[in-house]
Coordinates of N, CA, C and O in Angstrom, one line a residue:
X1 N 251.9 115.6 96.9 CA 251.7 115.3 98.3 C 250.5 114.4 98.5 O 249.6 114.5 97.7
X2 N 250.4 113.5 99.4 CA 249.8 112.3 99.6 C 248.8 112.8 101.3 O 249.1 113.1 102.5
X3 N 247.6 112.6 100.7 CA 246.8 113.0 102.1 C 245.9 111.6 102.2 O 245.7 110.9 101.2
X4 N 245.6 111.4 103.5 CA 244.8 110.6 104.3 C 244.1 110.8 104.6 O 244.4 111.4 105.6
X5 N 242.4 110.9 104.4 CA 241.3 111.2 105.0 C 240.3 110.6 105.5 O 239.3 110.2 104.9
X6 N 240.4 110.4 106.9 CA 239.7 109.5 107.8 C 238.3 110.1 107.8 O 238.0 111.2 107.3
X7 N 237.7 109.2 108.3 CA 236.5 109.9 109.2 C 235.2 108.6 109.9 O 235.4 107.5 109.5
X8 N 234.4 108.8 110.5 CA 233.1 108.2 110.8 C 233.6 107.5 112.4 O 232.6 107.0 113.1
X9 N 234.7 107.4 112.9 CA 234.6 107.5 114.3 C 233.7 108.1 115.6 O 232.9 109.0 115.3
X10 N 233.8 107.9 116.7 CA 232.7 108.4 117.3 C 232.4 107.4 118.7 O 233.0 106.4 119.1
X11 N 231.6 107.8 119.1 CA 230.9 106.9 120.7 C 229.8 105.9 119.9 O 229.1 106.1 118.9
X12 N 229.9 104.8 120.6 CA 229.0 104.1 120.0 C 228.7 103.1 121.4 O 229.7 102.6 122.0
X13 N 227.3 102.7 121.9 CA 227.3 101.2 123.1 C 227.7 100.1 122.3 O 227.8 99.9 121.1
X14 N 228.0 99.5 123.4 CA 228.7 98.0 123.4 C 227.3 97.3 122.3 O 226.1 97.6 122.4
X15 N 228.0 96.5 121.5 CA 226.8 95.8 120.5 C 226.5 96.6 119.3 O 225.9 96.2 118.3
X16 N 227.1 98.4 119.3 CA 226.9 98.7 118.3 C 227.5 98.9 117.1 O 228.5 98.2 116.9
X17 N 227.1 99.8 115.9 CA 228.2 99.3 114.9 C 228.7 100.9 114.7 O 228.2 101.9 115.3
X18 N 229.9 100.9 113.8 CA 230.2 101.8 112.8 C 231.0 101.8 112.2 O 231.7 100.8 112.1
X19 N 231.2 103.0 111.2 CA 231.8 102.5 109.6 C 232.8 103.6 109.9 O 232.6 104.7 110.4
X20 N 234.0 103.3 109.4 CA 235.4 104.2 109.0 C 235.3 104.1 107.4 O 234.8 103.3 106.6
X21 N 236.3 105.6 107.5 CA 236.3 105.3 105.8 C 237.6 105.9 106.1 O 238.0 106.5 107.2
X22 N 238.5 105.8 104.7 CA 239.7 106.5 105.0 C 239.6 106.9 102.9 O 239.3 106.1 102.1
X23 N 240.0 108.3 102.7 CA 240.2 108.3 101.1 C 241.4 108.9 101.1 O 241.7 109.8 101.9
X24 N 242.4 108.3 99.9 CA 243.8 108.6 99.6 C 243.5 109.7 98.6 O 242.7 109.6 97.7
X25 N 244.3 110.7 99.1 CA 244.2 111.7 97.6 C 245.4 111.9 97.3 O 246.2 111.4 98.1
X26 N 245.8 112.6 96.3 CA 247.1 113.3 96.1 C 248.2 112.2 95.0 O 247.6 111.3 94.6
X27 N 249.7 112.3 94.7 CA 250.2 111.3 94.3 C 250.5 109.8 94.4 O 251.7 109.4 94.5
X28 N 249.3 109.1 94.4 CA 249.6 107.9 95.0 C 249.5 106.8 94.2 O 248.3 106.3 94.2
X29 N 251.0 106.1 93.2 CA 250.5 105.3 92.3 C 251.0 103.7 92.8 O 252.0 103.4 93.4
X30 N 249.9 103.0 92.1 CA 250.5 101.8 92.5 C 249.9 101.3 94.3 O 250.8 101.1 95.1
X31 N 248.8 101.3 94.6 CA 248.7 101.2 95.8 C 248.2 99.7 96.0 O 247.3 99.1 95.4
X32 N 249.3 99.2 96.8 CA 249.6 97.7 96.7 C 248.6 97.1 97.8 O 248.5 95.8 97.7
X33 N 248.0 97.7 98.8 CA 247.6 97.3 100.4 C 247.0 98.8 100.8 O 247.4 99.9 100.5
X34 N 245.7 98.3 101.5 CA 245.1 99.1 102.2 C 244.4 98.4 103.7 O 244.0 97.2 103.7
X35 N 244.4 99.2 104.9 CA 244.6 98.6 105.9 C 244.1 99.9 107.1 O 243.8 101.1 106.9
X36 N 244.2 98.9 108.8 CA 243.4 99.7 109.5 C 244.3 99.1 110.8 O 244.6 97.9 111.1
X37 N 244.5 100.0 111.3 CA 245.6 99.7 112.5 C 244.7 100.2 114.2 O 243.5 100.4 114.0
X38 N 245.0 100.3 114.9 CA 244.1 101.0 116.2 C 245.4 100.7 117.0 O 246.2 99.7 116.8
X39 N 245.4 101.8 117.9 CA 246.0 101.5 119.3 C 245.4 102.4 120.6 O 245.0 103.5 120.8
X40 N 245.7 101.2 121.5 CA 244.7 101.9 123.0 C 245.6 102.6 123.3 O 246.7 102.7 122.8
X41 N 245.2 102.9 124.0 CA 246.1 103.7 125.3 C 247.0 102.7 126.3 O 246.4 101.9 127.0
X42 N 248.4 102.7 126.3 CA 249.5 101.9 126.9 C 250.0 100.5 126.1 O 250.7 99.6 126.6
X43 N 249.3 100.5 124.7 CA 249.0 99.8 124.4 C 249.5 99.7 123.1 O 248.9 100.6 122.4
X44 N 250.6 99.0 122.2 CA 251.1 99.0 121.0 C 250.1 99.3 120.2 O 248.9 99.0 120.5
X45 N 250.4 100.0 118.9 CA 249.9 99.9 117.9 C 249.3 98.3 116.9 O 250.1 97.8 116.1
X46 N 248.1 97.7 117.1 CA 248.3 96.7 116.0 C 247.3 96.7 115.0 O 246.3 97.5 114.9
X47 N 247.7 95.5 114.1 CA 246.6 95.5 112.8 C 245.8 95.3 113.3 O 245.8 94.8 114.4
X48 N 244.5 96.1 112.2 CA 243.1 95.4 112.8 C 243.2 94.8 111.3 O 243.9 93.8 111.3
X49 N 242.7 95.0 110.2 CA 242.2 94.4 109.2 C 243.1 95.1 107.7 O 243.3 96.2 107.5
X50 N 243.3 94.2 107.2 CA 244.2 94.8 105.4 C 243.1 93.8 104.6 O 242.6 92.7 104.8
X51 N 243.1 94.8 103.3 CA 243.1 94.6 102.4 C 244.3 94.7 101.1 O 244.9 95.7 101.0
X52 N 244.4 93.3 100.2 CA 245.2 93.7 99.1 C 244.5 93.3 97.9 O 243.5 92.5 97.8
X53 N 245.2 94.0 96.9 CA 244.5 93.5 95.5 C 242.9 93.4 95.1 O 242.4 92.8 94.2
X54 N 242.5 94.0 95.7 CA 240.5 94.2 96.5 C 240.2 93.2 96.6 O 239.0 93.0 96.3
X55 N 240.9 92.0 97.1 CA 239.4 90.8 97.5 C 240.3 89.9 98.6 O 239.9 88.9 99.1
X56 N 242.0 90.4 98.7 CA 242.6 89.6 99.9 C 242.7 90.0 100.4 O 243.2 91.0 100.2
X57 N 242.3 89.4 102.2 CA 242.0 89.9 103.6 C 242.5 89.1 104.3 O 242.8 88.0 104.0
X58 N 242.6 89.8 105.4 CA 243.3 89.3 106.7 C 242.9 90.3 107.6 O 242.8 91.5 107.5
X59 N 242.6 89.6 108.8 CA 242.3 90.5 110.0 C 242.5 89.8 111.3 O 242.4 88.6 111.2
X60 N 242.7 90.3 112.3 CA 243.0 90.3 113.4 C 242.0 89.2 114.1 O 240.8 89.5 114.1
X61 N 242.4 88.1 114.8 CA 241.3 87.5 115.5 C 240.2 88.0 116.4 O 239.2 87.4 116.7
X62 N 240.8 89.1 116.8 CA 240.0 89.7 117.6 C 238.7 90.5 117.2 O 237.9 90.9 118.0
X63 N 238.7 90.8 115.5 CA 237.8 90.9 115.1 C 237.0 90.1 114.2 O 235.9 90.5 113.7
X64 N 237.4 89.2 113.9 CA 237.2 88.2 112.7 C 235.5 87.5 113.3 O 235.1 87.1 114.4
X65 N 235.0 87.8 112.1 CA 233.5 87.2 112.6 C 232.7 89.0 112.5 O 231.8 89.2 111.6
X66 N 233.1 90.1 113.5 CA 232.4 90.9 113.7 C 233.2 92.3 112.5 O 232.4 93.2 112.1
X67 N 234.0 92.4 112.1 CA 234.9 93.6 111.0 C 235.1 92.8 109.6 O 235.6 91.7 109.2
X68 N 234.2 94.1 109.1 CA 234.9 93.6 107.5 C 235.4 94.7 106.6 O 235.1 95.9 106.6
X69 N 236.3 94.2 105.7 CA 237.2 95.4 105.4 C 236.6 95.4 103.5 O 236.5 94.5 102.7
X70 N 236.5 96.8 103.5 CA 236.4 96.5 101.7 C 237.4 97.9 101.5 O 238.0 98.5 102.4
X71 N 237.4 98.0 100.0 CA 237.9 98.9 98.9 C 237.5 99.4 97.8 O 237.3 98.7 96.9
X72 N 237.4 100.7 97.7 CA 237.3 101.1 96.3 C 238.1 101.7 95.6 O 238.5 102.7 96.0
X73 N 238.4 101.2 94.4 CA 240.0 101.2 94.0 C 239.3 102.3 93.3 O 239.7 103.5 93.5
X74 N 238.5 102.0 92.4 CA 238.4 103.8 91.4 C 238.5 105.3 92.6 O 238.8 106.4 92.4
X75 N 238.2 104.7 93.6 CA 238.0 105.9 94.2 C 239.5 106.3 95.5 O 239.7 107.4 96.1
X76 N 240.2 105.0 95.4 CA 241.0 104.9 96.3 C 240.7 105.3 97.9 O 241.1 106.1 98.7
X77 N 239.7 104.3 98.1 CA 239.0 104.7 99.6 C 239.4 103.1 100.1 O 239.8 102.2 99.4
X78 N 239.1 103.2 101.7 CA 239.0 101.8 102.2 C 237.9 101.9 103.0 O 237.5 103.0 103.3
X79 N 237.3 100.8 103.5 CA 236.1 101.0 104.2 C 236.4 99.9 105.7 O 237.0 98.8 105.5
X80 N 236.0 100.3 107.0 CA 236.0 99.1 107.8 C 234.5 98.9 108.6 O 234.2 99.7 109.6
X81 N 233.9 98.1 108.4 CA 232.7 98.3 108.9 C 232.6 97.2 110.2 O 232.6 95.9 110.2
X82 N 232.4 97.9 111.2 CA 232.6 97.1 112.5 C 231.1 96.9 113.3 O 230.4 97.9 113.5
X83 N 230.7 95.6 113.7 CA 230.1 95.3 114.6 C 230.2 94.5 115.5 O 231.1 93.8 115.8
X84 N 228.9 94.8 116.2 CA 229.0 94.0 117.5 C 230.1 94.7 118.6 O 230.7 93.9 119.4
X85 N 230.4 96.0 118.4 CA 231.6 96.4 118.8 C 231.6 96.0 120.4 O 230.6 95.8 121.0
X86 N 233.0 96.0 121.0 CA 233.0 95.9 122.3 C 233.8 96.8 122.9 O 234.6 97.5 122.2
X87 N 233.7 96.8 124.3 CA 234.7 98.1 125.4 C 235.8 98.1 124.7 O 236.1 99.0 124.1
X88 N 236.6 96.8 124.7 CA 238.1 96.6 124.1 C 238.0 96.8 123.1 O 239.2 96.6 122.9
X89 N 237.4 97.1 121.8 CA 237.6 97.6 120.9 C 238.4 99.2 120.7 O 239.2 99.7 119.9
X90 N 237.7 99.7 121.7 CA 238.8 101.3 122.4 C 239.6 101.4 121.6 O 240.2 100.4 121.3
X91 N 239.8 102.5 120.9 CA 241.0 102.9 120.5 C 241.3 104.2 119.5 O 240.4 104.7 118.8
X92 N 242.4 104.7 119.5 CA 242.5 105.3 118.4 C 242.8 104.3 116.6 O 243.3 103.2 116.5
X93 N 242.2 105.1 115.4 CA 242.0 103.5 114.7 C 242.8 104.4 113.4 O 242.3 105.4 112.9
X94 N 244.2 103.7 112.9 CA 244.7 104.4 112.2 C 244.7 104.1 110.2 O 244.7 102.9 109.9
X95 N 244.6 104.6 109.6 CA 244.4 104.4 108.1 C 245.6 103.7 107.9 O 246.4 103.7 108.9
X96 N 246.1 102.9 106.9 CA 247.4 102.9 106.3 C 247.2 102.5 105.0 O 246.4 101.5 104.7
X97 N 247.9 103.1 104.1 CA 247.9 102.6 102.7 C 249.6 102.5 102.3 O 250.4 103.3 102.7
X98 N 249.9 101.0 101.3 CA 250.8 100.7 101.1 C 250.9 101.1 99.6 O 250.1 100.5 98.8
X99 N 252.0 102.4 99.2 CA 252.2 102.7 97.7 C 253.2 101.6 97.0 O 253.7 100.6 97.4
X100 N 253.4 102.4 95.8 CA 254.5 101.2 95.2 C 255.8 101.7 96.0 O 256.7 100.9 96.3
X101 N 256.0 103.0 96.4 CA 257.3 102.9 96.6 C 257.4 103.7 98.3 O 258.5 104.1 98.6
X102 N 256.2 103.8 99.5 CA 256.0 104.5 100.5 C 255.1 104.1 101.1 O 254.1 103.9 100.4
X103 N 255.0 103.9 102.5 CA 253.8 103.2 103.3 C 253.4 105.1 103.9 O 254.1 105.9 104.4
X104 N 252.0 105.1 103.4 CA 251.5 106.3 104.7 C 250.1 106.0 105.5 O 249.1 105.3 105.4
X105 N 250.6 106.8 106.2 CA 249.0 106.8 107.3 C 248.9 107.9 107.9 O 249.6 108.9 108.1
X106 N 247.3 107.4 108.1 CA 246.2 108.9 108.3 C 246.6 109.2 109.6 O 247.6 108.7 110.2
X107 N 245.7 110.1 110.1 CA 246.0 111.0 111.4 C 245.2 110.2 112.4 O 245.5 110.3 113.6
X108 N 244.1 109.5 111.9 CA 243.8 108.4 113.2 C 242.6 109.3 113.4 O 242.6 110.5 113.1
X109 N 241.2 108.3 114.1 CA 240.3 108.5 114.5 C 239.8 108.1 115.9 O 240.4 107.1 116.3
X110 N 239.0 108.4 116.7 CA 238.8 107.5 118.3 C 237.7 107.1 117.9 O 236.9 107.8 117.4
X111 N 237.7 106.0 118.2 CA 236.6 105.2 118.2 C 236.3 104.5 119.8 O 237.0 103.7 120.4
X112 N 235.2 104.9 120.2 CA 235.1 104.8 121.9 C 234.3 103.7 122.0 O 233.8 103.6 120.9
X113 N 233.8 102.7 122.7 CA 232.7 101.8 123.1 C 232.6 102.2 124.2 O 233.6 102.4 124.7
X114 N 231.6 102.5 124.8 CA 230.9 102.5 126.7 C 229.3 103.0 126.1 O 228.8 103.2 125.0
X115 N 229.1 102.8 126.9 CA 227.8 102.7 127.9 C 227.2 103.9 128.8 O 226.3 103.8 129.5

């Protein structure tokens, strides 16, 4: 069985930072893509930032410039370290890891910006 373990969400002001982490445990071989999804409230689910192969990225324009995504493959963790955060950043922010043969995702963290 394959678990997701988020964590380091929380309240943070506008301008500030924080770090998610998500660690894969359990049978998971072959993990092709690791990645970070968020969705607001009324509001689709979208990417925020993937990692593949540990050094190819892609992320969301909306954070490009202030999010950066790493990986630790010995450890099978992902990391998203966000600044400069803003109100619209809001969201719940979900794990995803891509196996050789099954996409899973974590149970999601809130990640708040206000003031």
């Amino acid at each position: 069985q394959v678990q997701l373990v988020e964590s380091g969400g929380g309240l943070v002001q506008p301008g500030g930072s924080l770090r998610l982490s998500c660690a894969a445990s359990g049978s998971i071989s072959g993990i092709n893509a690791m990645g970070w999804y968020r969705q607001a409230p009324g509001k689709q689910r979208e990417l925020v930032a993937a990692i593949a192969g540990g050094s190819i990225t892609n992320y969301a324009d909306s954070v490009k410039g202030r999010f950066t995504i790493s990986r630790d493959n010995a450890q099978n963790t992902v990391y998203l370290h966000m600044n400069s955060l803003k109100p619209e950043d809001t969201a719940v922010y979900y794990c995803r890891v891509v196996g050789a043969k099954l996409v899973y995702w974590g149970q999601g963290t809130q990640v708040t910006v206000s003031s």
